[in-house]
């Protein structure tokens, strides 16, 4: 991926490395400093309108402060911490209900619930990672992240600006080893070219930006011990 980038970009290239949160992707429209609409990313072309449910998530500001464009989009991820996921399942176990399988599907399903009060009870979290607007004086993605934090958005504390691919590799290796120390689940790392000018030079393929890529961690494996085999004869003798 770096070699493809450098075939197009002659100047030095910096990268921003971010955690790949295992949750539900959303896009939020802000107009005049107020949350106007929120939708799931869906298939990339059409998603579900979830504005009222997103308003219940404390990590997402309803109104902004500072000097911001009159209209822009923020993209991010809605997720459940392991602690809140366990709380939800403990409550369901007490009620005799089936347990949810994983935090990602639970977060995604929660966003589509009809009752916003129930969504609030689930304790969803959010992290915002992409500012989209024609009106910005920033020159880098890293600068935009810092700006949006000042406006009131929660961005990832673990994101890093990397000057070289070796720094990127060190970031990947660290979180591949230490990801279980996080209070939420991740399934990889997202890398973005830092310069917005270079992003425009690289452009997009039919499905994704050429200036970003996702590095997925290997699937976790576990060993199961077979303790006993019991044979039974069916009603038909088989």
PDB file of C-alpha atoms in Angstrom:
ATOM      1  CA  UNK A   1       0.000   0.000   0.000  1.00  0.00           C
ATOM      2  CA  UNK A   2       2.818   2.429   0.843  1.00  0.00           C
ATOM      3  CA  UNK A   3       4.530   1.672  -2.467  1.00  0.00           C
ATOM      4  CA  UNK A   4       1.316   2.451  -4.365  1.00  0.00           C
ATOM      5  CA  UNK A   5       0.995   5.729  -2.451  1.00  0.00           C
ATOM      6  CA  UNK A   6       4.589   6.740  -3.185  1.00  0.00           C
ATOM      7  CA  UNK A   7       4.155   6.042  -6.897  1.00  0.00           C
ATOM      8  CA  UNK A   8       1.686   8.945  -6.954  1.00  0.00           C
ATOM      9  CA  UNK A   9       3.143  11.206  -4.246  1.00  0.00           C
ATOM     10  CA  UNK A  10       6.689  12.483  -4.747  1.00  0.00           C
ATOM     11  CA  UNK A  11       6.911  14.460  -1.483  1.00  0.00           C
ATOM     12  CA  UNK A  12       7.453  12.822   1.943  1.00  0.00           C
ATOM     13  CA  UNK A  13       4.311  11.158   3.287  1.00  0.00           C
ATOM     14  CA  UNK A  14       3.119  11.093   6.896  1.00  0.00           C
ATOM     15  CA  UNK A  15       0.484   8.703   8.192  1.00  0.00           C
ATOM     16  CA  UNK A  16      -2.123   8.803  10.936  1.00  0.00           C
ATOM     17  CA  UNK A  17      -2.615   5.425  12.623  1.00  0.00           C
ATOM     18  CA  UNK A  18      -5.928   4.834  14.408  1.00  0.00           C
ATOM     19  CA  UNK A  19      -7.557   1.906  16.150  1.00  0.00           C
ATOM     20  CA  UNK A  20     -10.200   0.075  14.114  1.00  0.00           C
ATOM     21  CA  UNK A  21     -13.111   0.017  16.554  1.00  0.00           C
ATOM     22  CA  UNK A  22     -15.339  -3.043  16.280  1.00  0.00           C
ATOM     23  CA  UNK A  23     -18.730  -1.357  16.221  1.00  0.00           C
ATOM     24  CA  UNK A  24     -21.277   0.292  13.935  1.00  0.00           C
ATOM     25  CA  UNK A  25     -20.220   3.047  11.525  1.00  0.00           C
ATOM     26  CA  UNK A  26     -22.266   6.243  11.465  1.00  0.00           C
ATOM     27  CA  UNK A  27     -22.341   9.593   9.687  1.00  0.00           C
ATOM     28  CA  UNK A  28     -23.631  12.695  11.494  1.00  0.00           C
ATOM     29  CA  UNK A  29     -24.654  15.980   9.885  1.00  0.00           C
ATOM     30  CA  UNK A  30     -24.076  19.186  11.838  1.00  0.00           C
ATOM     31  CA  UNK A  31     -25.712  22.435  10.753  1.00  0.00           C
ATOM     32  CA  UNK A  32     -24.982  25.747  12.476  1.00  0.00           C
ATOM     33  CA  UNK A  33     -23.300  23.934  15.356  1.00  0.00           C
ATOM     34  CA  UNK A  34     -26.189  21.564  16.076  1.00  0.00           C
ATOM     35  CA  UNK A  35     -26.650  17.857  15.440  1.00  0.00           C
ATOM     36  CA  UNK A  36     -29.108  17.735  12.556  1.00  0.00           C
ATOM     37  CA  UNK A  37     -29.190  14.121  11.360  1.00  0.00           C
ATOM     38  CA  UNK A  38     -27.472  10.806  11.959  1.00  0.00           C
ATOM     39  CA  UNK A  39     -27.497   7.739   9.728  1.00  0.00           C
ATOM     40  CA  UNK A  40     -25.774   4.382   9.700  1.00  0.00           C
ATOM     41  CA  UNK A  41     -23.168   3.980   6.996  1.00  0.00           C
ATOM     42  CA  UNK A  42     -25.110   0.990   5.643  1.00  0.00           C
ATOM     43  CA  UNK A  43     -23.758  -0.261   2.336  1.00  0.00           C
ATOM     44  CA  UNK A  44     -21.905   2.978   1.648  1.00  0.00           C
ATOM     45  CA  UNK A  45     -24.761   4.425  -0.403  1.00  0.00           C
ATOM     46  CA  UNK A  46     -27.805   4.105   1.833  1.00  0.00           C
ATOM     47  CA  UNK A  47     -28.189   3.725   5.598  1.00  0.00           C
ATOM     48  CA  UNK A  48     -30.811   3.885   8.343  1.00  0.00           C
ATOM     49  CA  UNK A  49     -31.890   7.168   9.914  1.00  0.00           C
ATOM     50  CA  UNK A  50     -31.034   6.916  13.645  1.00  0.00           C
ATOM     51  CA  UNK A  51     -30.975  10.557  14.764  1.00  0.00           C
ATOM     52  CA  UNK A  52     -33.077  10.202  17.926  1.00  0.00           C
ATOM     53  CA  UNK A  53     -31.083   7.202  19.159  1.00  0.00           C
ATOM     54  CA  UNK A  54     -27.731   8.905  18.515  1.00  0.00           C
ATOM     55  CA  UNK A  55     -28.911  11.887  20.570  1.00  0.00           C
ATOM     56  CA  UNK A  56     -28.946   9.597  23.638  1.00  0.00           C
ATOM     57  CA  UNK A  57     -25.197   8.832  23.399  1.00  0.00           C
ATOM     58  CA  UNK A  58     -23.274  11.087  25.775  1.00  0.00           C
ATOM     59  CA  UNK A  59     -20.042  10.943  23.725  1.00  0.00           C
ATOM     60  CA  UNK A  60     -21.782  12.717  20.810  1.00  0.00           C
ATOM     61  CA  UNK A  61     -22.302  16.480  21.291  1.00  0.00           C
ATOM     62  CA  UNK A  62     -25.711  17.921  20.446  1.00  0.00           C
ATOM     63  CA  UNK A  63     -24.302  21.454  20.153  1.00  0.00           C
ATOM     64  CA  UNK A  64     -20.745  22.588  19.431  1.00  0.00           C
ATOM     65  CA  UNK A  65     -18.524  25.361  20.720  1.00  0.00           C
ATOM     66  CA  UNK A  66     -15.801  27.269  18.908  1.00  0.00           C
ATOM     67  CA  UNK A  67     -15.220  28.300  15.302  1.00  0.00           C
ATOM     68  CA  UNK A  68     -16.622  25.609  13.006  1.00  0.00           C
ATOM     69  CA  UNK A  69     -18.109  25.464   9.482  1.00  0.00           C
ATOM     70  CA  UNK A  70     -21.841  26.083   9.131  1.00  0.00           C
ATOM     71  CA  UNK A  71     -22.384  22.610   7.652  1.00  0.00           C
ATOM     72  CA  UNK A  72     -20.258  19.469   7.819  1.00  0.00           C
ATOM     73  CA  UNK A  73     -20.364  15.733   8.476  1.00  0.00           C
ATOM     74  CA  UNK A  74     -18.581  13.718  11.140  1.00  0.00           C
ATOM     75  CA  UNK A  75     -18.018  10.017  10.661  1.00  0.00           C
ATOM     76  CA  UNK A  76     -17.349   7.663  13.498  1.00  0.00           C
ATOM     77  CA  UNK A  77     -18.084   4.430  15.279  1.00  0.00           C
ATOM     78  CA  UNK A  78     -20.695   3.474  17.858  1.00  0.00           C
ATOM     79  CA  UNK A  79     -19.595   0.676  20.163  1.00  0.00           C
ATOM     80  CA  UNK A  80     -20.176  -1.005  23.514  1.00  0.00           C
ATOM     81  CA  UNK A  81     -17.476  -1.303  26.151  1.00  0.00           C
ATOM     82  CA  UNK A  82     -16.913  -4.797  27.482  1.00  0.00           C
ATOM     83  CA  UNK A  83     -18.187  -3.632  30.885  1.00  0.00           C
ATOM     84  CA  UNK A  84     -21.511  -2.362  29.544  1.00  0.00           C
ATOM     85  CA  UNK A  85     -21.929  -5.415  27.316  1.00  0.00           C
ATOM     86  CA  UNK A  86     -21.524  -7.675  30.348  1.00  0.00           C
ATOM     87  CA  UNK A  87     -24.061  -5.561  32.281  1.00  0.00           C
ATOM     88  CA  UNK A  88     -26.617  -5.945  29.499  1.00  0.00           C
ATOM     89  CA  UNK A  89     -26.161  -9.715  29.381  1.00  0.00           C
ATOM     90  CA  UNK A  90     -26.312 -10.011  33.176  1.00  0.00           C
ATOM     91  CA  UNK A  91     -29.652  -8.185  33.117  1.00  0.00           C
ATOM     92  CA  UNK A  92     -30.955 -10.407  30.317  1.00  0.00           C
ATOM     93  CA  UNK A  93     -29.876 -13.535  32.221  1.00  0.00           C
ATOM     94  CA  UNK A  94     -31.900 -12.386  35.245  1.00  0.00           C
ATOM     95  CA  UNK A  95     -34.950 -11.961  33.008  1.00  0.00           C
ATOM     96  CA  UNK A  96     -34.468 -15.385  31.444  1.00  0.00           C
ATOM     97  CA  UNK A  97     -33.713 -13.930  28.003  1.00  0.00           C
ATOM     98  CA  UNK A  98     -31.174 -15.175  25.477  1.00  0.00           C
ATOM     99  CA  UNK A  99     -27.754 -13.548  25.856  1.00  0.00           C
ATOM    100  CA  UNK A 100     -26.278 -11.352  23.161  1.00  0.00           C
ATOM    101  CA  UNK A 101     -23.337 -12.870  21.305  1.00  0.00           C
ATOM    102  CA  UNK A 102     -20.915  -9.945  20.984  1.00  0.00           C
ATOM    103  CA  UNK A 103     -20.635  -6.169  21.598  1.00  0.00           C
ATOM    104  CA  UNK A 104     -20.491  -5.232  17.916  1.00  0.00           C
ATOM    105  CA  UNK A 105     -23.836  -6.745  16.904  1.00  0.00           C
ATOM    106  CA  UNK A 106     -25.419  -5.517  20.126  1.00  0.00           C
ATOM    107  CA  UNK A 107     -24.321  -1.937  19.435  1.00  0.00           C
ATOM    108  CA  UNK A 108     -25.552  -2.123  15.839  1.00  0.00           C
ATOM    109  CA  UNK A 109     -28.897  -3.582  16.885  1.00  0.00           C
ATOM    110  CA  UNK A 110     -29.317  -1.009  19.649  1.00  0.00           C
ATOM    111  CA  UNK A 111     -29.098   1.861  17.147  1.00  0.00           C
ATOM    112  CA  UNK A 112     -32.128   0.495  15.276  1.00  0.00           C
ATOM    113  CA  UNK A 113     -34.387   0.151  18.330  1.00  0.00           C
ATOM    114  CA  UNK A 114     -37.676   2.067  18.284  1.00  0.00           C
ATOM    115  CA  UNK A 115     -37.491   3.231  21.907  1.00  0.00           C
ATOM    116  CA  UNK A 116     -34.738   5.826  22.437  1.00  0.00           C
ATOM    117  CA  UNK A 117     -35.124   5.514  26.218  1.00  0.00           C
ATOM    118  CA  UNK A 118     -34.081   1.864  25.977  1.00  0.00           C
ATOM    119  CA  UNK A 119     -31.129   2.835  23.786  1.00  0.00           C
ATOM    120  CA  UNK A 120     -29.983   5.275  26.470  1.00  0.00           C
ATOM    121  CA  UNK A 121     -30.018   2.491  29.073  1.00  0.00           C
ATOM    122  CA  UNK A 122     -27.571   0.409  27.045  1.00  0.00           C
ATOM    123  CA  UNK A 123     -24.709   2.854  27.609  1.00  0.00           C
ATOM    124  CA  UNK A 124     -23.396   3.081  24.063  1.00  0.00           C
ATOM    125  CA  UNK A 125     -20.086   4.855  23.435  1.00  0.00           C
ATOM    126  CA  UNK A 126     -18.828   6.710  20.377  1.00  0.00           C
ATOM    127  CA  UNK A 127     -15.581   7.857  18.801  1.00  0.00           C
ATOM    128  CA  UNK A 128     -15.418  10.271  15.850  1.00  0.00           C
ATOM    129  CA  UNK A 129     -12.587   9.960  13.351  1.00  0.00           C
ATOM    130  CA  UNK A 130     -13.384  11.762  10.096  1.00  0.00           C
ATOM    131  CA  UNK A 131     -14.387  15.351   9.325  1.00  0.00           C
ATOM    132  CA  UNK A 132     -16.040  15.878   5.921  1.00  0.00           C
ATOM    133  CA  UNK A 133     -16.611  19.386   4.568  1.00  0.00           C
ATOM    134  CA  UNK A 134     -15.710  21.664   1.673  1.00  0.00           C
ATOM    135  CA  UNK A 135     -15.140  24.471   4.167  1.00  0.00           C
ATOM    136  CA  UNK A 136     -11.899  23.937   6.092  1.00  0.00           C
ATOM    137  CA  UNK A 137      -8.562  25.726   6.346  1.00  0.00           C
ATOM    138  CA  UNK A 138      -6.774  22.682   7.798  1.00  0.00           C
ATOM    139  CA  UNK A 139      -3.988  21.101   5.777  1.00  0.00           C
ATOM    140  CA  UNK A 140      -3.802  17.692   7.497  1.00  0.00           C
ATOM    141  CA  UNK A 141      -6.069  15.018   8.928  1.00  0.00           C
ATOM    142  CA  UNK A 142      -4.165  15.245  12.227  1.00  0.00           C
ATOM    143  CA  UNK A 143      -4.925  18.954  12.438  1.00  0.00           C
ATOM    144  CA  UNK A 144      -8.608  18.265  11.774  1.00  0.00           C
ATOM    145  CA  UNK A 145      -8.742  15.725  14.601  1.00  0.00           C
ATOM    146  CA  UNK A 146      -7.334  18.306  17.009  1.00  0.00           C
ATOM    147  CA  UNK A 147      -9.802  20.933  15.783  1.00  0.00           C
ATOM    148  CA  UNK A 148     -12.858  18.704  16.138  1.00  0.00           C
ATOM    149  CA  UNK A 149     -11.806  17.799  19.671  1.00  0.00           C
ATOM    150  CA  UNK A 150     -11.898  21.506  20.573  1.00  0.00           C
ATOM    151  CA  UNK A 151     -15.429  21.744  19.142  1.00  0.00           C
ATOM    152  CA  UNK A 152     -16.587  19.029  21.545  1.00  0.00           C
ATOM    153  CA  UNK A 153     -16.079  15.737  19.703  1.00  0.00           C
ATOM    154  CA  UNK A 154     -14.552  12.684  21.325  1.00  0.00           C
ATOM    155  CA  UNK A 155     -11.656  11.421  19.253  1.00  0.00           C
ATOM    156  CA  UNK A 156      -9.453   8.414  19.966  1.00  0.00           C
ATOM    157  CA  UNK A 157      -6.767   8.944  22.595  1.00  0.00           C
ATOM    158  CA  UNK A 158      -4.726   6.196  20.945  1.00  0.00           C
ATOM    159  CA  UNK A 159      -4.428   7.787  17.465  1.00  0.00           C
ATOM    160  CA  UNK A 160      -0.832   8.559  16.483  1.00  0.00           C
ATOM    161  CA  UNK A 161       0.922  10.654  13.864  1.00  0.00           C
ATOM    162  CA  UNK A 162       3.597   8.504  12.234  1.00  0.00           C
ATOM    163  CA  UNK A 163       6.448   9.966  10.202  1.00  0.00           C
ATOM    164  CA  UNK A 164       7.597   6.651   8.736  1.00  0.00           C
ATOM    165  CA  UNK A 165       6.274   3.182   7.950  1.00  0.00           C
ATOM    166  CA  UNK A 166       8.495   1.805  10.724  1.00  0.00           C
ATOM    167  CA  UNK A 167       6.535   3.916  13.217  1.00  0.00           C
ATOM    168  CA  UNK A 168       3.316   2.554  11.711  1.00  0.00           C
ATOM    169  CA  UNK A 169       4.568  -1.014  12.133  1.00  0.00           C
ATOM    170  CA  UNK A 170       5.506  -0.333  15.744  1.00  0.00           C
ATOM    171  CA  UNK A 171       1.977   1.024  16.366  1.00  0.00           C
ATOM    172  CA  UNK A 172       0.416  -2.077  14.786  1.00  0.00           C
ATOM    173  CA  UNK A 173       2.633  -4.495  16.721  1.00  0.00           C
ATOM    174  CA  UNK A 174       1.924  -2.719  20.008  1.00  0.00           C
ATOM    175  CA  UNK A 175      -1.851  -2.922  19.699  1.00  0.00           C
ATOM    176  CA  UNK A 176      -1.818  -6.429  18.282  1.00  0.00           C
ATOM    177  CA  UNK A 177      -0.208  -7.432  21.591  1.00  0.00           C
ATOM    178  CA  UNK A 178      -2.010  -5.051  23.966  1.00  0.00           C
ATOM    179  CA  UNK A 179      -5.516  -4.815  22.467  1.00  0.00           C
ATOM    180  CA  UNK A 180      -7.034  -6.861  25.303  1.00  0.00           C
ATOM    181  CA  UNK A 181      -5.996  -4.140  27.742  1.00  0.00           C
ATOM    182  CA  UNK A 182      -8.475  -1.764  26.108  1.00  0.00           C
ATOM    183  CA  UNK A 183     -11.982  -1.489  27.622  1.00  0.00           C
ATOM    184  CA  UNK A 184     -13.488  -2.048  24.153  1.00  0.00           C
ATOM    185  CA  UNK A 185     -12.900  -4.374  21.232  1.00  0.00           C
ATOM    186  CA  UNK A 186     -10.833  -3.575  18.140  1.00  0.00           C
ATOM    187  CA  UNK A 187     -10.148  -5.788  15.146  1.00  0.00           C
ATOM    188  CA  UNK A 188      -7.291  -3.940  13.500  1.00  0.00           C
ATOM    189  CA  UNK A 189      -5.696  -0.615  12.624  1.00  0.00           C
ATOM    190  CA  UNK A 190      -6.726   2.068  10.119  1.00  0.00           C
ATOM    191  CA  UNK A 191      -3.993   4.045   8.339  1.00  0.00           C
ATOM    192  CA  UNK A 192      -4.578   7.375   6.584  1.00  0.00           C
ATOM    193  CA  UNK A 193      -2.296   9.652   4.607  1.00  0.00           C
ATOM    194  CA  UNK A 194      -2.057  12.749   6.788  1.00  0.00           C
ATOM    195  CA  UNK A 195      -1.853  15.513   4.169  1.00  0.00           C
ATOM    196  CA  UNK A 196      -5.275  16.508   2.774  1.00  0.00           C
ATOM    197  CA  UNK A 197      -3.606  17.727  -0.417  1.00  0.00           C
ATOM    198  CA  UNK A 198      -1.993  14.323  -0.871  1.00  0.00           C
ATOM    199  CA  UNK A 199      -5.332  12.664  -0.133  1.00  0.00           C
ATOM    200  CA  UNK A 200      -6.879  14.608  -3.020  1.00  0.00           C
ATOM    201  CA  UNK A 201      -3.994  13.587  -5.284  1.00  0.00           C
ATOM    202  CA  UNK A 202      -4.523   9.916  -4.469  1.00  0.00           C
ATOM    203  CA  UNK A 203      -8.297  10.053  -4.872  1.00  0.00           C
ATOM    204  CA  UNK A 204     -10.651   7.091  -4.679  1.00  0.00           C
ATOM    205  CA  UNK A 205     -11.241   3.715  -6.238  1.00  0.00           C
ATOM    206  CA  UNK A 206     -14.823   2.638  -6.995  1.00  0.00           C
ATOM    207  CA  UNK A 207     -15.207   1.389  -3.417  1.00  0.00           C
ATOM    208  CA  UNK A 208     -12.697   3.082  -1.131  1.00  0.00           C
ATOM    209  CA  UNK A 209     -10.141   5.913  -0.778  1.00  0.00           C
ATOM    210  CA  UNK A 210      -6.635   5.220  -2.032  1.00  0.00           C
ATOM    211  CA  UNK A 211      -5.262   7.307   0.851  1.00  0.00           C
ATOM    212  CA  UNK A 212      -6.524   4.950   3.578  1.00  0.00           C
ATOM    213  CA  UNK A 213      -6.276   1.265   4.321  1.00  0.00           C
ATOM    214  CA  UNK A 214      -7.298  -1.131   7.089  1.00  0.00           C
ATOM    215  CA  UNK A 215      -4.916  -3.639   8.649  1.00  0.00           C
ATOM    216  CA  UNK A 216      -6.947  -6.473  10.166  1.00  0.00           C
ATOM    217  CA  UNK A 217      -5.547  -8.502  13.059  1.00  0.00           C
ATOM    218  CA  UNK A 218      -5.530 -12.264  12.683  1.00  0.00           C
ATOM    219  CA  UNK A 219      -8.618 -14.006  14.012  1.00  0.00           C
ATOM    220  CA  UNK A 220      -8.168 -15.223  17.553  1.00  0.00           C
ATOM    221  CA  UNK A 221      -7.970 -18.968  18.100  1.00  0.00           C
ATOM    222  CA  UNK A 222      -8.717 -21.104  21.131  1.00  0.00           C
ATOM    223  CA  UNK A 223      -8.256 -24.769  21.986  1.00  0.00           C
ATOM    224  CA  UNK A 224     -11.195 -26.902  23.096  1.00  0.00           C
ATOM    225  CA  UNK A 225     -10.667 -30.119  25.040  1.00  0.00           C
ATOM    226  CA  UNK A 226     -13.020 -33.007  24.175  1.00  0.00           C
ATOM    227  CA  UNK A 227     -13.666 -34.692  27.534  1.00  0.00           C
ATOM    228  CA  UNK A 228     -16.141 -37.404  26.617  1.00  0.00           C
ATOM    229  CA  UNK A 229     -18.119 -38.968  23.779  1.00  0.00           C
ATOM    230  CA  UNK A 230     -21.503 -40.547  24.491  1.00  0.00           C
ATOM    231  CA  UNK A 231     -23.134 -42.934  21.993  1.00  0.00           C
ATOM    232  CA  UNK A 232     -26.907 -43.286  21.711  1.00  0.00           C
ATOM    233  CA  UNK A 233     -29.173 -45.553  19.705  1.00  0.00           C
ATOM    234  CA  UNK A 234     -32.089 -43.808  18.069  1.00  0.00           C
ATOM    235  CA  UNK A 235     -35.720 -44.938  17.954  1.00  0.00           C
ATOM    236  CA  UNK A 236     -35.185 -46.593  14.575  1.00  0.00           C
ATOM    237  CA  UNK A 237     -32.082 -48.421  15.738  1.00  0.00           C
ATOM    238  CA  UNK A 238     -29.681 -46.076  13.999  1.00  0.00           C
TER     239      UNK A 238
END
